[in-house]
Amino acid sequence: MKPEGIRLYSAILLLLLLVNTAYIAAFASPTIFYMGNVVLHLVLGMVLAVLLFWFIRQMPLAGALFLAAAALGGFLAIRGNTTPHHWVLEAHILVAVLALVAFLPYLMRHTNLQYRKAFAACAALMVIMPASTAIYRRMHPDPNARIHNPTIVPVTMYQEGGGPHSPFFPSSAKTNVGGIIPSNFFMDSEACGRCHQDIYEQWKSSMHHFASFNNQFYRKAIEYMQSVVGPQPSKWCAGCHDHAVFFNGRFDRPIKDQVDTPEARAGLSCTSCHAIVHVDSSMGNGSYTIKYPPLHQLLSSKNKFIQAADYFMTYLDPEPHKHTFMKPFMRQDVGEFCSVCHKVHLDVPVNQYRWFRGFNEYDNWQASGVSGQGARSFYYPPKSQNCADCHMPMVASQDPGNISGMVHSHRFPAANTAVPYANRDKTQLDLTEKFLKSGLVTVDIFAASPVKDHGTAMIRRTGEGPHAMTGFAVGEEAEQTGNAVIREVGQVAAPIDHSGIHLEPGSTARLDVVVRTRKVGHFFPGGTVDAFDVWVEMQGKDADGRVIFWSGEVEDGGKGPVEPGAHFYRAFQLDGDGNMIDKRNAWQARSVLYVRLIPPGAADVVHYRVKIPKDAKGPLTFTAKLNYRKFSYYYSHFAYAGQPEPNQDPKLLTASYNDLKYSFDPHNIPADVSGEIKDRIPNLPIVTMSSATAIIPLGASSWVPVVEKADRERWNDWGIGLLLQGDLKGAEYAFKKVTEAEPGYADGWLNVARALIQEGETDTAKPYVAQALKINSKLGRIYFFKAMIEKTDGKYDDALQSLDTALSWYPRDRVALNQAARVLFLQRKYAAALKYLDRVCDVDPEDLQMHYTRMLCLRGLGDIAGVQREEALFKRFKAEESAQAITAKPRMLSPEDNNERQQIHDHESIPPEALAHHARVAPVVSGGAQ
């Protein structure tokens, strides 16, 4: 070819390369046209690099830079345009731009005006097109890129998700095609593993992988549910557990007929999360839309040539892949994204009853100091945290998407020891146990006091807000309401290890154990808390090793159930006939006997009534341990071998209750039981999350509190636990000790005020609030409690100003927002109040207090239709008081459960005859691992 021809073709190809660059820089998308342009960009660059050798002498600097840019592009094509090589991409762009600048002198000397104009236009396009599209996206963001709650709240479950005509109802899950999609879309995780090998190996052991019928503990719950109410209601579960067998339309058949199919045992795959393109709200219940990409059949092809082409193009330009599978809300709205499946409610289509809150990890995180959004927390971490910070920690990896050699772990470490144990997955089990023992919760044997009659305790009702119908705990996301106990504190020796306390043989003392959540971002424990064994075990021995006290023993040598008098952390839900919800059958729940969970950054106090034997030899050693067994002894047996005993009346089992008796004969274990343990019911491991020991000499008692700065936090934790139990005088006493231990600690003064305000002593609380403000006027939480005093005094303008000050730091604290709306309602400023309530709705559309106040405001404005809608929503979420009548049966049948139901209660030891069996050789904690 003649030099003139080479020059002409090179000039045309250069203009084409500039236009091509403008396009791929502006419109990264997973389309054949875009990826064709990416390949064209590579081809054009390589061809021009070859042709450039004809002109290298005429423009040595520009030529050298063009070749350098081509070499960098070649490196990316061969080694991959991955995150670790991002610097190469930046260098490629920079060197290419410099080459164009160096090319300008040659351009001016050796080209005509027409070409120079074309070059200028293409170069301008290369700058303007990416910049304009970036500006447009910033000014007009994709509404699906972030998670926003709706302003119109569903009045019934039939208005949620795709509604009753959806093939997935009552799950709120939807697909972009409006109907079913092929199951293999959720069964190709191995294809992802070809590139993301480390992440794929992590996922293989994770609970996401074992979320479906490859998990016997889940499988049994669905088989039981479908045997009673059929497959349709169980779709509510499948939207977050069973994508491969759910989205292909096969969940209309009973799962027992297809439980051994690959679809049923696929679990949640990579696409289960990464193919979600829209999240409807933070109301949970699987409220997402999952997108089935048009090229999936091509990209999941088993043809080696197609696989190689897909691999090459993905590595050549990963941006479309990243945009497809990493939506902005997955990074910027992590908590809301996780709430899709980690926050649930039931309603008529599921439970044939009414709206009923199930487990809820999102609301208490959002309202806490851990999220940085709560205005009233006791403790705040140095930096706010979301779900991924704990459950997807950074781990070392050379994955193509690694950042500085680290990726987010897809093992999702949490608390499920049962599944890896049943799978014989030692690596995952060890990781889970390490996570549980990592200081998430601590235990402290803190205080001792003599057991005396301090007179009749006064019980007061506190708070002004209505209660939601829930089988879970309610924390900082709502007003703390309940019974408060006003009783004298009496004598106290604390901290036990510093007070020099002695206990007299023959006497009875109360020992207080403080359980504090430290690195937990939601209630502890979390999840389906009706099915766990989480309890505090307390054991006392004398100097001879004789066991003199034991609460929380595990029967059958550490293999059986926990003794019923232990202090449990769980939701004790009841079915319609007062039976415990113990089969993961929340759809049969009709009431709650009690719920005891610890909020994030808070504490609980366990009270033990210890009788010291007259012949005990000192010193006494007390050991308290917080124990965790993923599933209760009963549920483990039910999951593997639970079958109704024969010849029982069929009427004993309905959709609302189960009065049947069950056999747990190992012969009942199905031959195809999920997991690697096939021949027996697994004896699940018991993990001791935290422990504490106190040594107390025997002798004449001296009840002396010792206040030192080093113990300030321990006093504070004790006070928090007492406050949350409603022991207001005890909490006030403890918090005053905090102010003595460290007078410059503003929260000590504020916490005294908290107790006094809850007691109704707002005048007495004023100087404590004033002192807290004097120490640190930048603590937003102080202004909230200041506002509560001002509101009680009728100083509504001042109260609103204080609330707005708190909200300037914590604009998404729904209680502060609700209080501001309440103040404005009392001032009859209904329209202004509604603006605050809109902000509450943006945080939680199911907030009960918000709907109640909105109903009152709309009534004040004369909006009858609005009042009727809000009244319907209020009634939907409000607790059914009559359901408490169901608790009469378990309260009568079980003194231990009735005792545990009380806000403040003492735990006694197992009977003396049981202690005698343990003699001097009893272990402190019952281990369950085989």
mmCIF file of C-alpha atoms in Angstrom, residues 112-334:
data_model
loop_
_atom_site.group_PDB
_atom_site.id
_atom_site.type_symbol
_atom_site.label_atom_id
_atom_site.label_comp_id
_atom_site.label_asym_id
_atom_site.label_seq_id
_atom_site.Cartn_x
_atom_site.Cartn_y
_atom_site.Cartn_z
ATOM 1 C CA ASN A 112 -6.044 20.009 5.548
ATOM 2 C CA LEU A 113 -8.603 22.272 7.184
ATOM 3 C CA GLN A 114 -11.474 19.876 6.625
ATOM 4 C CA TYR A 115 -9.707 17.054 8.475
ATOM 5 C CA ARG A 116 -8.641 19.363 11.272
ATOM 6 C CA LYS A 117 -12.279 20.353 11.772
ATOM 7 C CA ALA A 118 -13.326 16.696 11.820
ATOM 8 C CA PHE A 119 -10.578 15.901 14.329
ATOM 9 C CA ALA A 120 -11.623 18.820 16.540
ATOM 10 C CA ALA A 121 -15.256 17.694 16.432
ATOM 11 C CA CYS A 122 -14.388 14.108 17.340
ATOM 12 C CA ALA A 123 -12.039 15.200 20.121
ATOM 13 C CA ALA A 124 -14.710 17.522 21.506
ATOM 14 C CA LEU A 125 -17.219 14.671 21.325
ATOM 15 C CA MET A 126 -14.779 12.493 23.263
ATOM 16 C CA VAL A 127 -14.856 15.052 26.091
ATOM 17 C CA ILE A 128 -18.409 16.342 25.903
ATOM 18 C CA MET A 129 -20.270 13.035 25.591
ATOM 19 C CA PRO A 130 -18.903 11.362 28.782
ATOM 20 C CA ALA A 131 -19.112 14.640 30.716
ATOM 21 C CA SER A 132 -22.691 15.382 29.640
ATOM 22 C CA THR A 133 -23.922 11.880 30.408
ATOM 23 C CA ALA A 134 -22.246 12.053 33.828
ATOM 24 C CA ILE A 135 -23.931 15.408 34.542
ATOM 25 C CA TYR A 136 -27.280 14.084 33.319
ATOM 26 C CA ARG A 137 -27.048 11.029 35.570
ATOM 27 C CA ARG A 138 -26.217 13.230 38.523
ATOM 28 C CA MET A 139 -29.131 15.573 37.834
ATOM 29 C CA HIS A 140 -31.537 12.765 36.906
ATOM 30 C CA PRO A 141 -30.494 9.745 38.972
ATOM 31 C CA ASP A 142 -32.043 6.387 38.272
ATOM 32 C CA PRO A 143 -34.978 6.082 40.728
ATOM 33 C CA ASN A 144 -34.098 2.417 41.176
ATOM 34 C CA ALA A 145 -30.510 3.185 42.166
ATOM 35 C CA ARG A 146 -31.434 3.984 45.780
ATOM 36 C CA ILE A 147 -34.012 2.564 48.186
ATOM 37 C CA HIS A 148 -36.924 4.812 49.128
ATOM 38 C CA ASN A 149 -40.033 4.000 51.103
ATOM 39 C CA PRO A 150 -43.428 4.628 49.498
ATOM 40 C CA THR A 151 -45.636 7.500 50.612
ATOM 41 C CA ILE A 152 -48.726 5.336 50.108
ATOM 42 C CA VAL A 153 -48.658 2.527 52.673
ATOM 43 C CA PRO A 154 -50.396 -0.782 51.869
ATOM 44 C CA VAL A 155 -53.547 -1.218 53.964
ATOM 45 C CA THR A 156 -53.506 -4.999 53.490
ATOM 46 C CA MET A 157 -50.992 -7.619 52.396
ATOM 47 C CA TYR A 158 -52.977 -7.941 49.161
ATOM 48 C CA GLN A 159 -51.571 -4.536 48.160
ATOM 49 C CA GLU A 160 -47.968 -5.628 48.716
ATOM 50 C CA GLY A 161 -45.577 -6.869 46.029
ATOM 51 C CA GLY A 162 -47.358 -8.027 42.897
ATOM 52 C CA GLY A 163 -50.605 -8.639 44.755
ATOM 53 C CA PRO A 164 -52.704 -11.822 44.810
ATOM 54 C CA HIS A 165 -52.474 -12.246 41.016
ATOM 55 C CA SER A 166 -48.692 -12.594 41.199
ATOM 56 C CA PRO A 167 -47.418 -16.175 40.924
ATOM 57 C CA PHE A 168 -45.188 -15.397 43.900
ATOM 58 C CA PHE A 169 -47.775 -14.010 46.349
ATOM 59 C CA PRO A 170 -47.836 -13.716 49.391
ATOM 60 C CA SER A 171 -44.122 -13.035 48.998
ATOM 61 C CA SER A 172 -43.575 -9.475 47.800
ATOM 62 C CA ALA A 173 -40.913 -10.653 45.337
ATOM 63 C CA LYS A 174 -41.285 -9.778 41.651
ATOM 64 C CA THR A 175 -39.407 -10.358 38.405
ATOM 65 C CA ASN A 176 -38.765 -7.872 35.631
ATOM 66 C CA VAL A 177 -40.728 -10.082 33.229
ATOM 67 C CA GLY A 178 -43.746 -10.117 35.534
ATOM 68 C CA GLY A 179 -43.829 -13.893 35.790
ATOM 69 C CA ILE A 180 -41.698 -16.987 36.205
ATOM 70 C CA ILE A 181 -38.098 -17.298 35.004
ATOM 71 C CA PRO A 182 -35.892 -20.373 34.382
ATOM 72 C CA SER A 183 -34.479 -22.053 37.461
ATOM 73 C CA ASN A 184 -30.989 -22.343 35.983
ATOM 74 C CA PHE A 185 -30.597 -18.586 36.472
ATOM 75 C CA PHE A 186 -30.163 -19.439 40.177
ATOM 76 C CA MET A 187 -28.075 -22.553 39.617
ATOM 77 C CA ASP A 188 -25.073 -21.144 37.760
ATOM 78 C CA SER A 189 -22.995 -19.876 40.675
ATOM 79 C CA GLU A 190 -20.201 -22.158 39.538
ATOM 80 C CA ALA A 191 -19.957 -20.020 36.399
ATOM 81 C CA CYS A 192 -19.382 -16.975 38.628
ATOM 82 C CA GLY A 193 -16.698 -18.983 40.364
ATOM 83 C CA ARG A 194 -14.651 -19.237 37.197
ATOM 84 C CA CYS A 195 -13.594 -15.636 37.816
ATOM 85 C CA HIS A 196 -14.497 -15.087 41.465
ATOM 86 C CA GLN A 197 -13.023 -18.309 42.790
ATOM 87 C CA ASP A 198 -12.358 -17.157 46.362
ATOM 88 C CA ILE A 199 -15.802 -15.649 46.750
ATOM 89 C CA TYR A 200 -17.413 -18.737 45.256
ATOM 90 C CA GLU A 201 -15.596 -21.017 47.718
ATOM 91 C CA GLN A 202 -16.675 -18.784 50.596
ATOM 92 C CA TRP A 203 -20.293 -18.801 49.435
ATOM 93 C CA LYS A 204 -20.353 -22.607 49.152
ATOM 94 C CA SER A 205 -20.136 -22.866 52.953
ATOM 95 C CA SER A 206 -22.379 -19.906 53.725
ATOM 96 C CA MET A 207 -25.894 -19.820 55.093
ATOM 97 C CA HIS A 208 -27.027 -18.167 51.869
ATOM 98 C CA HIS A 209 -26.020 -21.333 50.045
ATOM 99 C CA PHE A 210 -27.770 -23.461 52.665
ATOM 100 C CA ALA A 211 -30.894 -21.316 52.939
ATOM 101 C CA SER A 212 -33.170 -23.800 51.196
ATOM 102 C CA PHE A 213 -33.977 -27.504 51.363
ATOM 103 C CA ASN A 214 -30.322 -28.468 51.589
ATOM 104 C CA ASN A 215 -30.800 -27.315 55.204
ATOM 105 C CA GLN A 216 -32.788 -29.798 57.305
ATOM 106 C CA PHE A 217 -33.719 -27.218 59.911
ATOM 107 C CA TYR A 218 -35.405 -25.044 57.287
ATOM 108 C CA ARG A 219 -36.733 -27.968 55.283
ATOM 109 C CA LYS A 220 -38.691 -29.400 58.214
ATOM 110 C CA ALA A 221 -40.327 -26.045 58.988
ATOM 111 C CA ILE A 222 -41.679 -25.760 55.420
ATOM 112 C CA GLU A 223 -42.727 -29.409 55.212
ATOM 113 C CA TYR A 224 -44.664 -28.955 58.456
ATOM 114 C CA MET A 225 -46.243 -25.688 57.283
ATOM 115 C CA GLN A 226 -47.327 -27.143 53.952
ATOM 116 C CA SER A 227 -48.740 -30.247 55.631
ATOM 117 C CA VAL A 228 -51.131 -28.031 57.594
ATOM 118 C CA VAL A 229 -51.994 -25.077 55.321
ATOM 119 C CA GLY A 230 -50.717 -26.113 51.886
ATOM 120 C CA PRO A 231 -48.014 -24.665 49.625
ATOM 121 C CA GLN A 232 -49.510 -21.236 48.867
ATOM 122 C CA PRO A 233 -48.801 -19.502 52.229
ATOM 123 C CA SER A 234 -45.290 -20.938 52.279
ATOM 124 C CA LYS A 235 -44.388 -18.825 49.228
ATOM 125 C CA TRP A 236 -43.987 -16.079 51.825
ATOM 126 C CA CYS A 237 -40.874 -17.966 52.972
ATOM 127 C CA ALA A 238 -39.703 -19.017 49.515
ATOM 128 C CA GLY A 239 -39.197 -15.456 48.280
ATOM 129 C CA CYS A 240 -36.127 -15.244 50.510
ATOM 130 C CA HIS A 241 -35.071 -18.891 50.727
ATOM 131 C CA ASP A 242 -35.847 -20.958 47.640
ATOM 132 C CA HIS A 243 -35.260 -18.997 44.445
ATOM 133 C CA ALA A 244 -34.454 -21.846 42.064
ATOM 134 C CA VAL A 245 -37.599 -23.799 42.919
ATOM 135 C CA PHE A 246 -39.728 -20.693 43.569
ATOM 136 C CA PHE A 247 -39.209 -18.346 40.625
ATOM 137 C CA ASN A 248 -39.720 -21.156 38.104
ATOM 138 C CA GLY A 249 -43.293 -21.673 39.348
ATOM 139 C CA ARG A 250 -42.823 -25.057 41.020
ATOM 140 C CA PHE A 251 -43.702 -23.914 44.527
ATOM 141 C CA ASP A 252 -47.371 -24.618 43.877
ATOM 142 C CA ARG A 253 -46.486 -28.270 44.435
ATOM 143 C CA PRO A 254 -45.705 -29.603 47.925
ATOM 144 C CA ILE A 255 -41.965 -29.499 48.481
ATOM 145 C CA LYS A 256 -41.941 -33.056 49.822
ATOM 146 C CA ASP A 257 -42.618 -34.214 46.259
ATOM 147 C CA GLN A 258 -39.545 -32.462 44.871
ATOM 148 C CA VAL A 259 -37.226 -32.023 47.821
ATOM 149 C CA ASP A 260 -34.460 -34.112 46.244
ATOM 150 C CA THR A 261 -34.298 -32.125 43.013
ATOM 151 C CA PRO A 262 -31.274 -29.895 42.266
ATOM 152 C CA GLU A 263 -33.578 -26.856 42.246
ATOM 153 C CA ALA A 264 -34.809 -27.556 45.775
ATOM 154 C CA ARG A 265 -31.269 -27.894 47.083
ATOM 155 C CA ALA A 266 -29.667 -24.994 45.240
ATOM 156 C CA GLY A 267 -30.006 -22.472 48.062
ATOM 157 C CA LEU A 268 -29.568 -18.787 47.395
ATOM 158 C CA SER A 269 -27.150 -18.165 44.559
ATOM 159 C CA CYS A 270 -25.016 -15.236 43.455
ATOM 160 C CA THR A 271 -27.895 -13.917 41.357
ATOM 161 C CA SER A 272 -30.297 -14.138 44.310
ATOM 162 C CA CYS A 273 -28.762 -10.926 45.600
ATOM 163 C CA HIS A 274 -26.782 -9.519 42.695
ATOM 164 C CA ALA A 275 -29.605 -9.683 40.147
ATOM 165 C CA ILE A 276 -31.913 -7.539 42.282
ATOM 166 C CA VAL A 277 -32.495 -4.293 40.411
ATOM 167 C CA HIS A 278 -35.089 -2.607 42.619
ATOM 168 C CA VAL A 279 -36.106 -2.667 46.274
ATOM 169 C CA ASP A 280 -39.615 -1.438 47.009
ATOM 170 C CA SER A 281 -39.085 -0.400 50.624
ATOM 171 C CA SER A 282 -37.534 -1.251 53.970
ATOM 172 C CA MET A 283 -40.687 -3.148 54.976
ATOM 173 C CA GLY A 284 -39.057 -6.480 54.108
ATOM 174 C CA ASN A 285 -40.978 -9.630 53.104
ATOM 175 C CA GLY A 286 -38.858 -9.986 49.966
ATOM 176 C CA SER A 287 -39.990 -6.658 48.518
ATOM 177 C CA TYR A 288 -37.591 -6.625 45.551
ATOM 178 C CA THR A 289 -37.566 -7.024 41.791
ATOM 179 C CA ILE A 290 -35.118 -9.480 40.305
ATOM 180 C CA LYS A 291 -34.034 -9.068 36.687
ATOM 181 C CA TYR A 292 -33.622 -11.926 34.290
ATOM 182 C CA PRO A 293 -31.083 -10.598 31.739
ATOM 183 C CA PRO A 294 -31.879 -11.210 28.068
ATOM 184 C CA LEU A 295 -28.396 -12.606 27.402
ATOM 185 C CA HIS A 296 -28.389 -15.077 30.288
ATOM 186 C CA GLN A 297 -28.847 -18.185 28.155
ATOM 187 C CA LEU A 298 -25.919 -17.073 26.009
ATOM 188 C CA LEU A 299 -23.668 -16.170 28.924
ATOM 189 C CA SER A 300 -24.477 -19.380 30.821
ATOM 190 C CA SER A 301 -23.712 -21.500 27.771
ATOM 191 C CA LYS A 302 -21.591 -24.610 28.269
ATOM 192 C CA ASN A 303 -19.958 -24.048 24.868
ATOM 193 C CA LYS A 304 -16.240 -23.513 25.454
ATOM 194 C CA PHE A 305 -15.903 -20.912 22.709
ATOM 195 C CA ILE A 306 -18.809 -18.853 24.022
ATOM 196 C CA GLN A 307 -17.427 -19.162 27.544
ATOM 197 C CA ALA A 308 -14.002 -17.987 26.356
ATOM 198 C CA ALA A 309 -15.539 -15.010 24.524
ATOM 199 C CA ASP A 310 -17.583 -14.066 27.580
ATOM 200 C CA TYR A 311 -14.520 -14.391 29.804
ATOM 201 C CA PHE A 312 -12.403 -12.267 27.469
ATOM 202 C CA MET A 313 -14.939 -9.463 27.069
ATOM 203 C CA THR A 314 -15.754 -9.314 30.778
ATOM 204 C CA TYR A 315 -12.074 -8.943 31.619
ATOM 205 C CA LEU A 316 -11.568 -6.470 28.789
ATOM 206 C CA ASP A 317 -14.243 -4.095 30.152
ATOM 207 C CA PRO A 318 -15.810 -5.139 33.483
ATOM 208 C CA GLU A 319 -17.899 -1.952 33.840
ATOM 209 C CA PRO A 320 -21.111 -3.394 32.345
ATOM 210 C CA HIS A 321 -20.699 -6.483 34.517
ATOM 211 C CA LYS A 322 -20.177 -4.298 37.582
ATOM 212 C CA HIS A 323 -23.144 -2.063 36.759
ATOM 213 C CA THR A 324 -25.331 -5.127 36.264
ATOM 214 C CA PHE A 325 -24.468 -6.927 39.476
ATOM 215 C CA MET A 326 -23.424 -4.135 41.871
ATOM 216 C CA LYS A 327 -26.241 -1.602 42.082
ATOM 217 C CA PRO A 328 -25.646 1.650 43.992
ATOM 218 C CA PHE A 329 -28.050 0.623 46.772
ATOM 219 C CA MET A 330 -25.902 -2.433 47.500
ATOM 220 C CA ARG A 331 -23.159 -0.075 48.698
ATOM 221 C CA GLN A 332 -25.043 3.056 49.767
ATOM 222 C CA ASP A 333 -28.197 1.542 51.324
ATOM 223 C CA VAL A 334 -26.756 -1.623 52.817
#
